[in-house]
XYZ file of C-alpha atoms in Angstrom:
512
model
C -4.612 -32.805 200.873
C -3.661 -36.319 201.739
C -2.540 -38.123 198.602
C -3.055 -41.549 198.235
C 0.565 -43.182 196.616
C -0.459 -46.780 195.587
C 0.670 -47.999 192.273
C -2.134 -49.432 190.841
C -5.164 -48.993 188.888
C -6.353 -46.888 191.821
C -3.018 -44.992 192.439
C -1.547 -42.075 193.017
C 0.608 -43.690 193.296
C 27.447 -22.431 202.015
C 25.971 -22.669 206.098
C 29.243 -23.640 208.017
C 27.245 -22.588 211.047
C 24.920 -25.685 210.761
C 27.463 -28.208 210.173
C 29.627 -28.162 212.947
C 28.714 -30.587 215.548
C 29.974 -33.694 216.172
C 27.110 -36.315 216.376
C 24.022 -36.125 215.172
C 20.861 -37.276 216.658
C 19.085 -40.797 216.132
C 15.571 -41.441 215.441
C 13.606 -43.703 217.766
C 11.560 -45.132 214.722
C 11.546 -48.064 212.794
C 12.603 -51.759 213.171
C 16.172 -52.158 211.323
C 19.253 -50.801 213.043
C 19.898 -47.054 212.700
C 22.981 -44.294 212.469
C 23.347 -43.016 216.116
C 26.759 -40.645 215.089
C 26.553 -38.384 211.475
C 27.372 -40.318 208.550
C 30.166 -40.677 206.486
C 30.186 -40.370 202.880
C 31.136 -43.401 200.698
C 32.095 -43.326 197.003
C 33.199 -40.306 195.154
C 30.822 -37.664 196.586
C 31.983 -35.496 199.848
C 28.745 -34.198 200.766
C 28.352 -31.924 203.840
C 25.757 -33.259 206.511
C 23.501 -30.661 208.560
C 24.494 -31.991 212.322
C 22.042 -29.519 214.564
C 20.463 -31.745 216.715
C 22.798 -32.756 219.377
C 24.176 -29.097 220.121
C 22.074 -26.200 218.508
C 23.754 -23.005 217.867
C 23.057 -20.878 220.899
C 21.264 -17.503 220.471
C 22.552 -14.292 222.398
C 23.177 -14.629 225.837
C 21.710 -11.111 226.576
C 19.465 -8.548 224.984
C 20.102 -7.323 221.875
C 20.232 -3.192 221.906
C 16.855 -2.183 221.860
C 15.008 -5.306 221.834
C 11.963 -6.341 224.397
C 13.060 -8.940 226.521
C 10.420 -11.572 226.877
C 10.079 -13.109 230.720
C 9.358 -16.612 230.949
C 7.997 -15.988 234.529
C 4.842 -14.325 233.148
C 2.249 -16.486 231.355
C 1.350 -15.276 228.101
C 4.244 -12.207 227.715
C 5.300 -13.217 224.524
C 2.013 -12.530 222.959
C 1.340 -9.690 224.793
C 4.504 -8.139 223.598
C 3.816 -8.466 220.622
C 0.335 -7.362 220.248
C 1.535 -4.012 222.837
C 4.551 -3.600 220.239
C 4.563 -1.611 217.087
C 6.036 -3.905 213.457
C 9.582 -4.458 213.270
C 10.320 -5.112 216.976
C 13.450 -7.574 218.198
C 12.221 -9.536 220.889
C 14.820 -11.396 222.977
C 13.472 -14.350 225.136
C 15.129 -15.168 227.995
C 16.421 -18.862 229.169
C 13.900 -20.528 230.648
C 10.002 -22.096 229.597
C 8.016 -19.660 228.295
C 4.069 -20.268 228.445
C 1.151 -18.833 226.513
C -2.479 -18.397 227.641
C -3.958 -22.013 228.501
C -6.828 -21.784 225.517
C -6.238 -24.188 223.009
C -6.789 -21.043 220.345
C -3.717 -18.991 222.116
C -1.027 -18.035 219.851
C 1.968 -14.877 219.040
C 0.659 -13.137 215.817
C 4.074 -11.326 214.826
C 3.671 -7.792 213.267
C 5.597 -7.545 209.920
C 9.276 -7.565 210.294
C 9.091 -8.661 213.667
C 12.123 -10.684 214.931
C 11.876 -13.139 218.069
C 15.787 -14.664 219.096
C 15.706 -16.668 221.799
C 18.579 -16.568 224.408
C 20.679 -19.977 225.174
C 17.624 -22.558 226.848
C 14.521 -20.459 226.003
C 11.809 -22.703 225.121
C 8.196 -21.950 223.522
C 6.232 -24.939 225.358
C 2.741 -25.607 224.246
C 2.587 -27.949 226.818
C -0.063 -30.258 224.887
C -2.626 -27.771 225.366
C -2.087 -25.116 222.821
C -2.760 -25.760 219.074
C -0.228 -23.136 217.504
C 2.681 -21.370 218.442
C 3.346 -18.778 215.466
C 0.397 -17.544 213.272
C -0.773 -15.106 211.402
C -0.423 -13.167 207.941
C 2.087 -10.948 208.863
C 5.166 -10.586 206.411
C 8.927 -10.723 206.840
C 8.884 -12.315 210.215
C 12.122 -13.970 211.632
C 12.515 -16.710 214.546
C 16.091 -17.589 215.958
C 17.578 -19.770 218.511
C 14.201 -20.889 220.135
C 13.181 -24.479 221.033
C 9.439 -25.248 220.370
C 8.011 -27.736 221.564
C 4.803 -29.715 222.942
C 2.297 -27.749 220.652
C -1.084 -29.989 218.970
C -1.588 -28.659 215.656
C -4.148 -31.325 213.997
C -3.268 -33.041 210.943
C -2.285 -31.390 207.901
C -1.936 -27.729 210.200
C 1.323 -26.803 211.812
C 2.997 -24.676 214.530
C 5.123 -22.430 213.872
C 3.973 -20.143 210.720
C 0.444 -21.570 210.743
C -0.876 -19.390 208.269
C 1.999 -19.935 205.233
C 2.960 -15.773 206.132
C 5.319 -14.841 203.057
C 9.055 -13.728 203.886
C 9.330 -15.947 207.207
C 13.104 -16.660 208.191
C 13.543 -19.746 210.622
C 17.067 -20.438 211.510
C 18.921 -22.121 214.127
C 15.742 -23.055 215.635
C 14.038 -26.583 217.294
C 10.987 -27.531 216.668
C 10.220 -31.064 218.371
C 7.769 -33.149 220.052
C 4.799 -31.204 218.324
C 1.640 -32.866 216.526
C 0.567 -32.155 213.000
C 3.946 -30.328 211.231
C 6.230 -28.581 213.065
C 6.932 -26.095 210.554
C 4.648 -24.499 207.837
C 6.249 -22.877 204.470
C 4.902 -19.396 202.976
C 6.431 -18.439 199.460
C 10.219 -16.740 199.953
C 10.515 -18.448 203.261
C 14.332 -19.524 204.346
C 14.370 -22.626 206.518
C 17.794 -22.889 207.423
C 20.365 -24.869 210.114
C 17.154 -26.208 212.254
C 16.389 -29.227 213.885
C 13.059 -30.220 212.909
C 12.523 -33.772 215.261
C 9.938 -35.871 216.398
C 6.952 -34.290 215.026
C 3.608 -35.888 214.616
C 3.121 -35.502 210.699
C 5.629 -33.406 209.272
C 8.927 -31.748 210.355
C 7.339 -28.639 207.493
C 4.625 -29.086 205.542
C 5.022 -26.651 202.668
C 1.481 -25.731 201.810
C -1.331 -22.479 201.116
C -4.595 -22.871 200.916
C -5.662 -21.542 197.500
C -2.388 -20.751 196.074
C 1.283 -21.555 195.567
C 4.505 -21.080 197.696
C 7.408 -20.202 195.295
C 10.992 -19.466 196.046
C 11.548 -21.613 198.725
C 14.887 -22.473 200.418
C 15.384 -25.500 203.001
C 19.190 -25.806 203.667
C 21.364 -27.193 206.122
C 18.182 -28.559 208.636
C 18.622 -32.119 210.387
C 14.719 -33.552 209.534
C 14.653 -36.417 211.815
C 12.109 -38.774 213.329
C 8.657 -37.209 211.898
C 6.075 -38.920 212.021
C 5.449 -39.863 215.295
C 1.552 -40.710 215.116
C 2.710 -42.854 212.515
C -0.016 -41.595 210.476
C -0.484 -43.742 207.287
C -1.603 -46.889 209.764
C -4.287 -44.034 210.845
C -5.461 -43.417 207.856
C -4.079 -46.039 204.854
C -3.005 -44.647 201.739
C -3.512 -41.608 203.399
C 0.297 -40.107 201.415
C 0.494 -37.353 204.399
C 3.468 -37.985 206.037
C 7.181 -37.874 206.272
C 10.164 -35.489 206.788
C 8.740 -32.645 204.534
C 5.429 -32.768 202.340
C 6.074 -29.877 199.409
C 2.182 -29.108 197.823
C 2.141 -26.756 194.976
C 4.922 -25.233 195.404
C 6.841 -23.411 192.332
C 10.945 -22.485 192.842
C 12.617 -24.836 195.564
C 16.047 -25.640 196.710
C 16.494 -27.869 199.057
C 20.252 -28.357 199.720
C 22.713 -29.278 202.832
C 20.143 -31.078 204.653
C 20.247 -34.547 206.796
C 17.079 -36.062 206.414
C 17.108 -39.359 208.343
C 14.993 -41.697 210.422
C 11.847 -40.811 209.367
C 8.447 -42.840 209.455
C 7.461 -42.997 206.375
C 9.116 -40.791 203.271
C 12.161 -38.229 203.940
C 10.976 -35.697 201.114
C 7.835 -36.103 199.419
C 7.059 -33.149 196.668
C 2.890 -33.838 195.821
C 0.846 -32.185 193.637
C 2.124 -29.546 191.014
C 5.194 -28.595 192.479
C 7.784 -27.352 189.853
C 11.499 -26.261 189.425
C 13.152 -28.087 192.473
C 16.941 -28.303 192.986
C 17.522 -31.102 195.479
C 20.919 -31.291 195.982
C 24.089 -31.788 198.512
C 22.035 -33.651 200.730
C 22.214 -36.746 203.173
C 18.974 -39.049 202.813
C 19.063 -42.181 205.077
C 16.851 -44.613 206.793
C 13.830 -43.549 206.598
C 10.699 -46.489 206.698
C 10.004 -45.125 203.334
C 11.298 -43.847 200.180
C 14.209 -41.208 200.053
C 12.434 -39.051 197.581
C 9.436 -38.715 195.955
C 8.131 -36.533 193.030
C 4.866 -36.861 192.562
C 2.468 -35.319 189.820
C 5.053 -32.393 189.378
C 7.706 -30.654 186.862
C 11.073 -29.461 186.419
C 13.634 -30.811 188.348
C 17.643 -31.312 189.396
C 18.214 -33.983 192.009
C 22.276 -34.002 191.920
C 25.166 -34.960 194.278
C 23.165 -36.646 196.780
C 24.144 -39.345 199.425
C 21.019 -41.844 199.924
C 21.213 -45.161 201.839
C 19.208 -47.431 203.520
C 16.121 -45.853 203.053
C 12.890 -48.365 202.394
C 13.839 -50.941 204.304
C 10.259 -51.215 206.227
C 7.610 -50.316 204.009
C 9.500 -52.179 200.941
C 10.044 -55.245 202.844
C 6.256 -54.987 204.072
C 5.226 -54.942 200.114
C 7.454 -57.928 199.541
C 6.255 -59.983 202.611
C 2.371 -59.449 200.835
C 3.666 -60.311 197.793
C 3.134 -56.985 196.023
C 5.862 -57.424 192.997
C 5.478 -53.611 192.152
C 8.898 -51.709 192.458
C 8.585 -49.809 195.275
C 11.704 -47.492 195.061
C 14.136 -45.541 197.140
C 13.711 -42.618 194.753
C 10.346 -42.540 193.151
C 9.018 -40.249 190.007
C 5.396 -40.685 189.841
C 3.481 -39.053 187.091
C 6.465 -36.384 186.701
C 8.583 -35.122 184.318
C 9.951 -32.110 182.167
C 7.507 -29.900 180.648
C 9.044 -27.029 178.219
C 5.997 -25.468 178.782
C 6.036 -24.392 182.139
C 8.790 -21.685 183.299
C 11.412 -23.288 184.828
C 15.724 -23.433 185.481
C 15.345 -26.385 183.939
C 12.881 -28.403 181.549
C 13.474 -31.321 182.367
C 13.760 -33.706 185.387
C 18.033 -34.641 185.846
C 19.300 -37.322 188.592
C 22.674 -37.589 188.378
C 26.243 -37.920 190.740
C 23.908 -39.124 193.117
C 25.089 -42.172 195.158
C 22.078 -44.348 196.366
C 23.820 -46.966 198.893
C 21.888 -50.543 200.403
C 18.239 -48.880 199.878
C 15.512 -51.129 199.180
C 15.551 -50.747 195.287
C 16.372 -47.824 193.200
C 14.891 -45.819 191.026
C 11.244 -46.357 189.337
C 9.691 -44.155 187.050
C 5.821 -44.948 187.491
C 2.685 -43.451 185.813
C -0.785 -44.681 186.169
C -3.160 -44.938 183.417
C -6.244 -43.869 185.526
C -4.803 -40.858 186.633
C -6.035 -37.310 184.434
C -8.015 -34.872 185.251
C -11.526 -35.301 186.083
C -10.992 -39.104 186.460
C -12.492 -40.674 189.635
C -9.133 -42.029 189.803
C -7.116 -39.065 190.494
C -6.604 -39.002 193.897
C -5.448 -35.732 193.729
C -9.428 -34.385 194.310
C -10.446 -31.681 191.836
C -7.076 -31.035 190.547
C -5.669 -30.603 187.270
C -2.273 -30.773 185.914
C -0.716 -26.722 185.160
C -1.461 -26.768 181.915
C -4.997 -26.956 181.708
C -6.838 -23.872 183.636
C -10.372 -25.405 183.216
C -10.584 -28.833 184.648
C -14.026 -29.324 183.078
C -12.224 -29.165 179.644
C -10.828 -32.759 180.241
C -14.246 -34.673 179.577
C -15.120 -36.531 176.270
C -14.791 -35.887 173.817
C -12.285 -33.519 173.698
C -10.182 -35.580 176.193
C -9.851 -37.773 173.097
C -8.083 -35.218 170.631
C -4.902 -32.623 170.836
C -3.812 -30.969 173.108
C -6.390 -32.322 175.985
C -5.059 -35.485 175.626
C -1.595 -34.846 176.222
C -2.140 -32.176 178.799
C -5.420 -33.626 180.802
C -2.346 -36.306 181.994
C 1.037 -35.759 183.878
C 3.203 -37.535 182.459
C 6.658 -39.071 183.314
C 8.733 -37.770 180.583
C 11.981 -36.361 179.848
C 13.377 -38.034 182.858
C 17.467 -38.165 182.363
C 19.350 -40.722 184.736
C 23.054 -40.666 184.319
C 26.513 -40.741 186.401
C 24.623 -42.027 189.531
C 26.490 -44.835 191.612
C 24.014 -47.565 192.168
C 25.129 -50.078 195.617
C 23.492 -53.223 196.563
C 24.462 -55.574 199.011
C 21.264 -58.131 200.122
C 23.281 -59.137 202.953
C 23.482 -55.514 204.325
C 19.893 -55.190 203.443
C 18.994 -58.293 204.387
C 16.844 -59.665 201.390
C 16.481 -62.180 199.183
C 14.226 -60.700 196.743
C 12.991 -57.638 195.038
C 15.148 -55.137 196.695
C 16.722 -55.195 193.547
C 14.909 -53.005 191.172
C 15.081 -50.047 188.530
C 12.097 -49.347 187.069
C 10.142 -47.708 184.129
C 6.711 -48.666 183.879
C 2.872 -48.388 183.829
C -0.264 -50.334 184.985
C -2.888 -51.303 182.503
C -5.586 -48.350 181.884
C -8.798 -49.717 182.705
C -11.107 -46.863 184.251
C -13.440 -44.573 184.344
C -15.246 -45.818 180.707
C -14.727 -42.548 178.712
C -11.043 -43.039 179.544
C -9.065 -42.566 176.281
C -5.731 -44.158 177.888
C -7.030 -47.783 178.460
C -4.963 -50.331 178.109
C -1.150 -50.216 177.372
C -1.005 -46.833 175.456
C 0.643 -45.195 178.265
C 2.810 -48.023 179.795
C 3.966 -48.008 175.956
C 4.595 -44.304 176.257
C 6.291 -44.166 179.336
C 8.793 -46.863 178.234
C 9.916 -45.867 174.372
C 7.871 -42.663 173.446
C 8.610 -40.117 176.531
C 12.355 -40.068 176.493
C 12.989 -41.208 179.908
C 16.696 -42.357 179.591
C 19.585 -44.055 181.645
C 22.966 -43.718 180.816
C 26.552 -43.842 182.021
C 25.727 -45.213 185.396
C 27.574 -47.626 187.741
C 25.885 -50.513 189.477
C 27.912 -52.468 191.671
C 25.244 -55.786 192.921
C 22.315 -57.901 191.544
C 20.516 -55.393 190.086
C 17.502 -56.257 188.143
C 15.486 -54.152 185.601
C 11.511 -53.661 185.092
C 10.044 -52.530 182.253
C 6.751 -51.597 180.598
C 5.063 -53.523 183.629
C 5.790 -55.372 186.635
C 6.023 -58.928 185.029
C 8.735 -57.882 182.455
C 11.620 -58.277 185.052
C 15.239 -58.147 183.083
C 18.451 -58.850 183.397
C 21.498 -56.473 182.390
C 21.250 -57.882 179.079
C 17.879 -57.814 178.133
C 17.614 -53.774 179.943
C 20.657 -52.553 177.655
C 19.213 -54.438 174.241
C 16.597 -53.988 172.167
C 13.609 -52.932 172.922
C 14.692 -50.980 176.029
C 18.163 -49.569 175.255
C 18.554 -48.310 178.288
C 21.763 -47.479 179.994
C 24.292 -47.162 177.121
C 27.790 -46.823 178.592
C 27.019 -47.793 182.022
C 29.034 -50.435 184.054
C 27.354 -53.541 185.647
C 29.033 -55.865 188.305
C 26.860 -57.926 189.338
C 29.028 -60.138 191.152
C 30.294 -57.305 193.103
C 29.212 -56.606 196.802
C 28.470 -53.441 198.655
């Protein structure tokens, strides 16, 4: 794991329940000013916003009939009850801190079907000293109502569902103040109505080791001020942090959410993930991108509010002089591919409104990235359609089909009825905030490389139908194309060669 996303030759580059409070919670990250209430929508979209933070929904104030009841009194019950109880028991905990074993290695390992519901102030404290709070293989488990909270998972592990268990239901739950990711994400897992703050990596980290998750649903969860050990100054390049990290995972939808104040990216989908539906939520300052799609397939992103988002690590790229356009949302080495099962085959952004972000939209793929290139920073793997990575080696790398499917590829990426706002004032910049962006680097490397030079920044601008259309932009908004010295105006983006965004409207005079 750990993807590096640099854009160079070396890159990689309905849940009334949860929506109900009145103020949502502000991250503590990040230099530019921040929302401290819930946001409003602006424009035409009236987009719901997952609120949970400020005043969780409160479990059952007593005992469920014929659950255990849990005492916080006596260090360690809550694994001993469920190691002494048989699969498919209700465990209530009552209010109040509730303590495993000190050993860094002490954990609950649910039974399948078990259910744990945690009365109003009943906390699962790790108190710094234990690594995990959930783990385990067990199917079908469900957590309710329970804060927890001060657990060290290391990096790239998490707390609660360690393992990636199938079937796991976490709702109405906090998870806060832990290292590594909060959360972890087995295939049919529901992540719903939680507040997932102040986490060291991740607020989930959607990952197996040696397989895929599939049918995954994240809805209605405030994701808010991951990130804490700030971990891409650790480790530069690192591409391991943010709201929620999605690896290789096939059948998502991730709806209703507020994803805000993040360090670093609010959803970042790396590595082979396919058929995503990201829709209906609230994306908004976070250091780093909104979105990212990174060497993956098959997706909707739809009806989405996304504002000032980017501020910190694009103005850091402009301050260096980098004139690469870093974007708000950001496709990298992903597209639609027929060829792999999906509800769509194709990647669609549309009614989206993307509001005072640092940039907009770039569409990126990197020349030195295929399989079995020293550049692929994505170590030993290969894209879905090719099952033997060894197959992508000259000189069949050179013919049909390894050299269309040895690659990801941004292609078939449709971009239409989005509302595109830009105000520099509001953003406060002078310069390069400004961009959409389709566009490759020069191929260069390794030698047996059959995409050097500008075959596939020629590709991913006129041969891969990736396509604008009937937008609105309302600013200075700028256009980049083919690479990042062909910078265009209005004119020169809707003309020929480009011909991109045919029946769109442009103000550029206009302010946010």
């Amino acid at each position: 794991m750990g993807i590096k996303r640099r854009h160079w030759a070396w890159a990689a580059a309905p849940l009334a329940l949860a929506l109900l409070a009145t103020t949502g919670c502000a991250g503590t990250q990040g230099a530019q000013a921040r929302p401290t209430t819930a946001p409003t929508t602006s424009g035409a979209l009236s987009t719901s916003v997952a609120r949970v933070c400020a005043k969780p929904a409160a479990g059952p104030a007593k005992a469920p009939a014929g659950a255990v009841t849990v005492d916080p009194a006596v260090v360690g019950d809550l694994a001993a009850q469920t190691k002494s109880n048989p699969p498919n028991t209700t465990f209530w905990l009552r209010p109040g801190d509730h303590r495993l074993d000190p050993d860094r290695y002490a954990q609950v390992i649910p039974k399948e079907g078990d259910r744990y519901l945690g009365a109003p102030g009943a906390v699962l404290d790790g108190r710094r000293k234990n690594q995990y709070a959930f783990g385990g293989t067990a199917r079908n488990v469900t957590i309710r109502y329970l804060t927890v909270q001060g657990f060290v998972a290391p990096q790239n592990e998490g707390v609660v569902n360690h393992d990636s268990a199938d079937g796991w239901v976490v709702e109405h739950a906090t998870i806060r103040n832990n290292s590594g990711a909060g959360l972890m994400a087995g295939a049919h897992q529901r992540v719903r109505a939680n507040c997932l703050r102040d986490n060291g990596q991740y607020g989930m980290n959607a990952y197996t080791t040696g397989g895929r998750v599939g049918d995954l649903v994240v809805e209605g969860n405030e994701i808010v001020g991951n990130n804490t050990g700030d971990w891409e100054r650790r480790q530069p390049g690192c591409g391991c942090t943010g709201g929620v990290k999605f690896w290789a995972v096939n059948g998502a939808d991730i709806r209703g959410n507020w994803v805000h104040d993040n360090r670093g990216t609010g959803l970042w989908a790396d590595t082979n993930n396919n058929d995503f539906r990201i829709e209906n939520n609230v994306i908004e300052a976070n250091d780093g991108a909104a979105l990212i799609y990174e060497t993956s397939y098959n997706a909707v992103i739809r009806n989405n509010t996304i504002r000032r988002n980017n501020w910190v690590e694009g103005r850091k790229a402009a301050d260096r002089g980098d004139n690469f356009p870093f974007a708000t949302v950001y496709l990298s080495e992903s597209g639609g591919e027929p060829r792999i099962r999906a509800r769509t085959d194709k990647i669609e952004i549309y009614r989206n409104v993307l509001e005072n972000n640092w940039s907009g939209i770039t569409l990126w793929e990197n020349a030195d990235r295929f399989c079995n290139s020293p550049a692929n920073t994505s170590s030993g793997v290969c894209t879905l359609l090719v099952r033997d990575t060894d197959r992508c080696a000259e000189p069949a790398i050179a013919g049909a089909p390894l050299y269309a499917d040895c690659r990801w590829k941004t292609q078939r990426v449709d971009i239409h009825d989005n509302r595109f706002v830009l105000d520099k004032s509001v953003v406060t910049c002078a310069a390069k905030c400004d961009r959409m962006a389709v566009l490759a680097n020069y191929g260069t490397y390794p030698d047996w490389s059959p995409y050097k030079g500008d075959r596939v920044a020629e590709a991913i601008t006129s041969k891969q139908h990736n396509r604008w259309h009937d937008n609105v932009y309302i600013g200075p908004w700028k256009f980049v194309a083919h690479d990042p010295s062909q910078v265009l105006d209005s004119g020169q983006w809707q003309g020929t060669p480009y011909r991109q965004d045919a029946g769109s409207t442009l103000d550029p005079r206009a302010g946010g």
